[in-house]
PDB file of C-alpha atoms in Angstrom:
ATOM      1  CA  UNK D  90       7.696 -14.861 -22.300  1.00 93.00           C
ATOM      2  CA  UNK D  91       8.274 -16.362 -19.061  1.00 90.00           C
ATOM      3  CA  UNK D  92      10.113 -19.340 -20.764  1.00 93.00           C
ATOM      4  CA  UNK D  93      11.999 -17.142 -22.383  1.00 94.00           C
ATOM      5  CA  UNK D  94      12.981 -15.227 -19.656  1.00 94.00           C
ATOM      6  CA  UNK D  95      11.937 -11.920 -21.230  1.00 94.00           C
ATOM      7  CA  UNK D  96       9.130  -9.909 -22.871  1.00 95.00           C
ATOM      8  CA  UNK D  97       7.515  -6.643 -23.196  1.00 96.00           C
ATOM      9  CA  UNK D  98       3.680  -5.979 -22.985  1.00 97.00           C
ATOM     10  CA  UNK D  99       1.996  -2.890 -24.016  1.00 97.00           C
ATOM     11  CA  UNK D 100      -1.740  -2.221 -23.085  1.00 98.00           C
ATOM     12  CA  UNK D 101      -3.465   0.967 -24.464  1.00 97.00           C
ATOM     13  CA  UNK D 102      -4.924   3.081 -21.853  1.00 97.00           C
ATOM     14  CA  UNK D 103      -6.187   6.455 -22.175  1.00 94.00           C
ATOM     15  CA  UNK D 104      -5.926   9.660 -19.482  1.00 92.00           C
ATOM     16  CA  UNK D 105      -9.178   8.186 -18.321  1.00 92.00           C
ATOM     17  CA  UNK D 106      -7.095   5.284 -16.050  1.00 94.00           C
ATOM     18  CA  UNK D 107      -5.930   7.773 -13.856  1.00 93.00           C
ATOM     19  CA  UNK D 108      -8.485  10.658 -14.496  1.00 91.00           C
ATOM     20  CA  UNK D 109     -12.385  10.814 -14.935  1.00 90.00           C
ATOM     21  CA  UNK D 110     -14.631  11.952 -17.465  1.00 89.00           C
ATOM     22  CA  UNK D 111     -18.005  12.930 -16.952  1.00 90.00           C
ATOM     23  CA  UNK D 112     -20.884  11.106 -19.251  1.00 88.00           C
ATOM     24  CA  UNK D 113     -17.725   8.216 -19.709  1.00 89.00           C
ATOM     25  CA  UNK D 114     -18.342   6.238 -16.372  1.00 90.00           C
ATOM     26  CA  UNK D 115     -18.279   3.016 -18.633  1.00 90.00           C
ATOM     27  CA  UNK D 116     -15.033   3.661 -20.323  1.00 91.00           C
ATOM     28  CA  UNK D 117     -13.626   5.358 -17.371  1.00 94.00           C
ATOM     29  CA  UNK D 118     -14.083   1.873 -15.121  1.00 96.00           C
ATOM     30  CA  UNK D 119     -12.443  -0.511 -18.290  1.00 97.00           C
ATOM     31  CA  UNK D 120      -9.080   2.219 -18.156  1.00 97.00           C
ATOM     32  CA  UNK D 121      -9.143   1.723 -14.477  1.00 96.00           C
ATOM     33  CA  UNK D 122      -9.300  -1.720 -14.081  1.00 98.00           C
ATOM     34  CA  UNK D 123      -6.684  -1.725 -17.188  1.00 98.00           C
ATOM     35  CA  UNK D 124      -4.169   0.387 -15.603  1.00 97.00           C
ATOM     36  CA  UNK D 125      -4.380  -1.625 -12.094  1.00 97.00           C
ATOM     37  CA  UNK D 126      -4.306  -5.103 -13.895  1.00 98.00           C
ATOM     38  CA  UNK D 127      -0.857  -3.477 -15.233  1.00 98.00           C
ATOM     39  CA  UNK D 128       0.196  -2.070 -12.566  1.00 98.00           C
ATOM     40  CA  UNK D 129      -0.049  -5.909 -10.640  1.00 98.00           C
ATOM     41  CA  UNK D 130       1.196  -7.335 -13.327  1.00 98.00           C
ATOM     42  CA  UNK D 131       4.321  -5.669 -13.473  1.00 98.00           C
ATOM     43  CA  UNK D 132       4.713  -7.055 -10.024  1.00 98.00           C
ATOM     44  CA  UNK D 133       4.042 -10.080 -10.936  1.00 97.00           C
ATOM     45  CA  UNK D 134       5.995 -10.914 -13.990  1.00 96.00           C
ATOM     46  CA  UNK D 135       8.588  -8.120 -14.136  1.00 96.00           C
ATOM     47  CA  UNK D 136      10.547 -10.668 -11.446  1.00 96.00           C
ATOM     48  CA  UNK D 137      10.719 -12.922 -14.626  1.00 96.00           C
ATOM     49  CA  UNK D 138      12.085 -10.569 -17.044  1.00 96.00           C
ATOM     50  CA  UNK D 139       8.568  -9.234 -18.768  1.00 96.00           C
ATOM     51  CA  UNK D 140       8.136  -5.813 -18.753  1.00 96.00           C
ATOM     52  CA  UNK D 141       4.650  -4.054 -18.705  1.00 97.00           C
ATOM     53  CA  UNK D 142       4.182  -0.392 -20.088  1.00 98.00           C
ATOM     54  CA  UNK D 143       0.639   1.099 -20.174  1.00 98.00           C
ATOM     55  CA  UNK D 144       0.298   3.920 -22.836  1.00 97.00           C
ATOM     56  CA  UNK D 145      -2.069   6.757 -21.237  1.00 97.00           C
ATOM     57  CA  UNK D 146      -2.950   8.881 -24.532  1.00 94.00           C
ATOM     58  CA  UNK D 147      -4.559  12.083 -24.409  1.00 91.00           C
ATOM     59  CA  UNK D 148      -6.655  13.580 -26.994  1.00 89.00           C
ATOM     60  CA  UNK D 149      -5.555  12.526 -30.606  1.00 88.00           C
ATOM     61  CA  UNK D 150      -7.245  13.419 -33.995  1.00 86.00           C
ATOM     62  CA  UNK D 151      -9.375  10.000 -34.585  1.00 86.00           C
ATOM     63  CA  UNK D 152     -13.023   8.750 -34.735  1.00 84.00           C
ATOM     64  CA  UNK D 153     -13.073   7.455 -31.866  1.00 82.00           C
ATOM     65  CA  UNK D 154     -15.912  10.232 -31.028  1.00 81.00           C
ATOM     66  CA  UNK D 155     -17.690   9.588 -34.054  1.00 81.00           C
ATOM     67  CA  UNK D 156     -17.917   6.041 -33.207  1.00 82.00           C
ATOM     68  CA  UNK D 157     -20.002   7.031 -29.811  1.00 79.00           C
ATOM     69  CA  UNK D 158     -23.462   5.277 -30.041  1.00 78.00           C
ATOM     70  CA  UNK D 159     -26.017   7.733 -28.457  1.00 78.00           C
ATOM     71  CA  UNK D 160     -27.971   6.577 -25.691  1.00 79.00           C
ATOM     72  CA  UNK D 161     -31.712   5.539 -26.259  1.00 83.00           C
ATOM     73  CA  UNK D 162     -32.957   7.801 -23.925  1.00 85.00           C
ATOM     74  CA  UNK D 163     -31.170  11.484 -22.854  1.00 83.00           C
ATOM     75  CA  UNK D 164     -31.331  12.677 -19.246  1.00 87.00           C
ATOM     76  CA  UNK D 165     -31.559  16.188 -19.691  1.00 89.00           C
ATOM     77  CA  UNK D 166     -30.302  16.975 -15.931  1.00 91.00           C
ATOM     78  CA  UNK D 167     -26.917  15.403 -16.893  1.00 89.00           C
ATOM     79  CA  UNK D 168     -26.078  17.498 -19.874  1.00 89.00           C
ATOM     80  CA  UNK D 169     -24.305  20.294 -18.246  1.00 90.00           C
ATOM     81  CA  UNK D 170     -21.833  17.998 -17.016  1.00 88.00           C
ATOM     82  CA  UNK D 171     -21.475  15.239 -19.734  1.00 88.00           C
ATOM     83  CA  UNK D 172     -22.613  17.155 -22.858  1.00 86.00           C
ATOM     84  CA  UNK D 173     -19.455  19.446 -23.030  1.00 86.00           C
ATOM     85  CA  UNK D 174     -17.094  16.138 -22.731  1.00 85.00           C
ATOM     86  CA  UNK D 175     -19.534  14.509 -25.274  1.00 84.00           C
ATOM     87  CA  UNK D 176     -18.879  16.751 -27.933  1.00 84.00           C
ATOM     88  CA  UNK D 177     -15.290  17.405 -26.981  1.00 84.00           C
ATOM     89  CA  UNK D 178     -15.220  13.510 -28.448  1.00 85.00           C
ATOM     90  CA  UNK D 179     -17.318  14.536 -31.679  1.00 84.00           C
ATOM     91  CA  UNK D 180     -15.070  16.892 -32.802  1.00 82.00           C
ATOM     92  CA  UNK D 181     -12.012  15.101 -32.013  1.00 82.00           C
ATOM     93  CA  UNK D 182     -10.989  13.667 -36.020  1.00 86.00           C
ATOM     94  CA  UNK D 183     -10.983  17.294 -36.955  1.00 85.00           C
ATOM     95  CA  UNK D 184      -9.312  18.838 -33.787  1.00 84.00           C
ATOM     96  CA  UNK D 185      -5.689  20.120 -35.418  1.00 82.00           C
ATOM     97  CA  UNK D 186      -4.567  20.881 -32.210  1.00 84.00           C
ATOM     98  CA  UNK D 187      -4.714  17.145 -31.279  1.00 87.00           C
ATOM     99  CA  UNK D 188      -1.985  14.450 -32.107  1.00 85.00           C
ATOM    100  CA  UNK D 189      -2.235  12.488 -35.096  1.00 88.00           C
ATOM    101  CA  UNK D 190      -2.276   9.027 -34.908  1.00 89.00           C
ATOM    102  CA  UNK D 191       1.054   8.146 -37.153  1.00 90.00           C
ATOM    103  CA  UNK D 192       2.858  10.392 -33.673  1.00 91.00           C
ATOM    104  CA  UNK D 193       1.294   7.734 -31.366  1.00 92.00           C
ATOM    105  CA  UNK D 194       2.054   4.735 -33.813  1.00 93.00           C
ATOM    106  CA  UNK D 195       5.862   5.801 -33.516  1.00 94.00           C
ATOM    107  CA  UNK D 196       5.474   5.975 -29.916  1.00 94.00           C
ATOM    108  CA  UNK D 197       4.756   2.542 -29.753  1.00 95.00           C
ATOM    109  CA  UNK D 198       7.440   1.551 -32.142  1.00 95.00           C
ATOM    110  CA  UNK D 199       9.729   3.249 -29.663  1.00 95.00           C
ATOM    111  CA  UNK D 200       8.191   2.115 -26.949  1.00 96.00           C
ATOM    112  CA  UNK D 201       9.190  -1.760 -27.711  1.00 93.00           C
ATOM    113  CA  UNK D 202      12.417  -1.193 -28.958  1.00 94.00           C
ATOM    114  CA  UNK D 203      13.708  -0.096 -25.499  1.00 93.00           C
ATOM    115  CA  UNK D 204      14.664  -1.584 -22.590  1.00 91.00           C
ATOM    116  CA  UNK D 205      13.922   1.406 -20.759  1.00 91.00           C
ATOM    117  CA  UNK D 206      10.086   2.506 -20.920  1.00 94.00           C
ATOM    118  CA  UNK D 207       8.334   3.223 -17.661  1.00 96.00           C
ATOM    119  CA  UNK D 208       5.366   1.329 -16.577  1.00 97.00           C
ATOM    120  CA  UNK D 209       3.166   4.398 -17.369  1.00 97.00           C
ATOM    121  CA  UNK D 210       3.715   6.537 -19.918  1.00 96.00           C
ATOM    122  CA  UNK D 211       1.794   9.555 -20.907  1.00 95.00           C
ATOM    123  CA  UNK D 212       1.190  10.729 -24.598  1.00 94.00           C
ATOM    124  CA  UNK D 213       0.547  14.052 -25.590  1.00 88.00           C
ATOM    125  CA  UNK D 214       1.062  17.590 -24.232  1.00 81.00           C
ATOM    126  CA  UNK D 215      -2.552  17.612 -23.246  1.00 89.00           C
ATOM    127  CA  UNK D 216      -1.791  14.010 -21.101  1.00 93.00           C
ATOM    128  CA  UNK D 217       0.827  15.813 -19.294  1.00 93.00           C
ATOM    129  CA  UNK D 218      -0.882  18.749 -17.812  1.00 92.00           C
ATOM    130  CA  UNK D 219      -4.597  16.646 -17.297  1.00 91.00           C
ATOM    131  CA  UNK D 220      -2.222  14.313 -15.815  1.00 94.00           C
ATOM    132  CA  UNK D 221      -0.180  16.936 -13.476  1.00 94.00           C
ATOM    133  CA  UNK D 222      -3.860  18.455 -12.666  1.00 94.00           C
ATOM    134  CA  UNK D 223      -5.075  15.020 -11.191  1.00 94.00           C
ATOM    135  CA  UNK D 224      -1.688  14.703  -9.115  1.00 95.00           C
ATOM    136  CA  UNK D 225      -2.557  17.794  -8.125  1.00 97.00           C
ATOM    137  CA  UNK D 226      -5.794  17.444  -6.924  1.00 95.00           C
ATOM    138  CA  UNK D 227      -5.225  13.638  -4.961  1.00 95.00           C
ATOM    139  CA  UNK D 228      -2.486  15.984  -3.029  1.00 96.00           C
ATOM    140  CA  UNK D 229      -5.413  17.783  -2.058  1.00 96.00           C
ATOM    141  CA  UNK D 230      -7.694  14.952  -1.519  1.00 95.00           C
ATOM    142  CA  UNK D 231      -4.831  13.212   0.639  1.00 95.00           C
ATOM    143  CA  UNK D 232      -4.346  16.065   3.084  1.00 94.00           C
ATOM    144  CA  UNK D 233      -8.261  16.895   3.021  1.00 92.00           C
ATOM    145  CA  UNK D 234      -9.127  13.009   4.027  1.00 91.00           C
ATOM    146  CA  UNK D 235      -5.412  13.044   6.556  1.00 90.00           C
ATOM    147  CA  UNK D 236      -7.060  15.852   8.520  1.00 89.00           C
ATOM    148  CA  UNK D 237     -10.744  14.389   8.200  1.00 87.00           C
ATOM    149  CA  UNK D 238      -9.523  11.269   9.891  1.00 84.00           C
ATOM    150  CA  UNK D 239      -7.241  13.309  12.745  1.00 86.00           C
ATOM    151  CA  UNK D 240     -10.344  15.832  13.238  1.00 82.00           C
ATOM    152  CA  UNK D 241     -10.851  14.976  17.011  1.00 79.00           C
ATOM    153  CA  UNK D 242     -14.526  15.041  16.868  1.00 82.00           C
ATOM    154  CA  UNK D 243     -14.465  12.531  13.797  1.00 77.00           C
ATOM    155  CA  UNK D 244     -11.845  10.471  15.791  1.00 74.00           C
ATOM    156  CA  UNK D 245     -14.713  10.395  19.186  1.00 81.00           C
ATOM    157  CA  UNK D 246     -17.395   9.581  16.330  1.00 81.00           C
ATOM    158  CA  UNK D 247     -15.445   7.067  15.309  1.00 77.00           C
ATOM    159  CA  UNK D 248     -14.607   5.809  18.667  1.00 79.00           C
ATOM    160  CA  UNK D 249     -18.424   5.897  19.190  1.00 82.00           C
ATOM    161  CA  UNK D 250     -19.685   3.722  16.649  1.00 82.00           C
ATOM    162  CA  UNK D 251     -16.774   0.661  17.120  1.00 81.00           C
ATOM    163  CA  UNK D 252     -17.380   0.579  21.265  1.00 79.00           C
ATOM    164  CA  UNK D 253     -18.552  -2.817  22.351  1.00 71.00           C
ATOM    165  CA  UNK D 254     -21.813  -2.074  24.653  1.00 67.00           C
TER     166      UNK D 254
END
């Protein structure tokens, strides 16, 4: 591609590079690391002519949930918080309200054929508003951990702990 001066690479991501999942800590860290490997890349080789487009699907009607291996051993005290998620995924093949995996397969098809895809690009309704939830709460996070950091007492704690004796 570089040669070439041109090029187009397409990684599959999932919601789960830009929002978490409880019980899918493993999966969740792979889409992360995916999405910022992208996101570099981009940097790195758009210069060159090769674009980079990471597809962020949400929920579509496959087995991907049947294809979850079950953990040796359960810890009860987690299933409140992972169980739901876990058989959210079990029920996904089935789920009509889902897309269909021939809508996401066209996606792609159009994805390629233009010169104009974004570096991210959400699919699915249910991408959109998981995805506008997450922006939604890092706005949060962002003015929470701004006025954390310009709390005066934090700022003398702070002060504190870096002073040279």
């Amino acid at each position: 591609m570089r040669a070439q001066g041109r090029g187009h690479i397409v990684n599959v991501s999932s919601l789960a590079g830009r929002t978490a999942f409880p019980g899918l800590s493993a999966y969740v860290t792979g889409k992360y690391a995916l999405e910022g490997m992208s996101q570099a890349l981009a940097a790195e080789a758009g210069p060159l002519g090769v674009r980079v487009t990471v597809l962020e699907p949400g929920g579509f009607a496959t087995g991907y949930g049947d294809a979850l291996a079950e953990t040796a051993v359960r810890l009860p005290a987690y299933d409140q918080n992972t169980g739901p998620v876990r058989e959210a995924l079990r029920g996904m093949r089935h789920n009509e309200s889902l897309g269909r995996p021939e809508e996401f397969a066209e996606l792609v098809l159009r994805v390629v054929a233009t010169e104009s895809a974004p570096l991210r690009l959400p699919i699915g309704a249910d991408a959109y508003a998981y995805l506008a939830a997450t922006e939604q709460l890092g706005q949060r996070e962002l003015a929470a951990g701004r006025e954390f950091t310009q709390n005066p007492v934090v700022a003398e704690a702070i002060a504190a702990l870096t002073e040279t004796p």
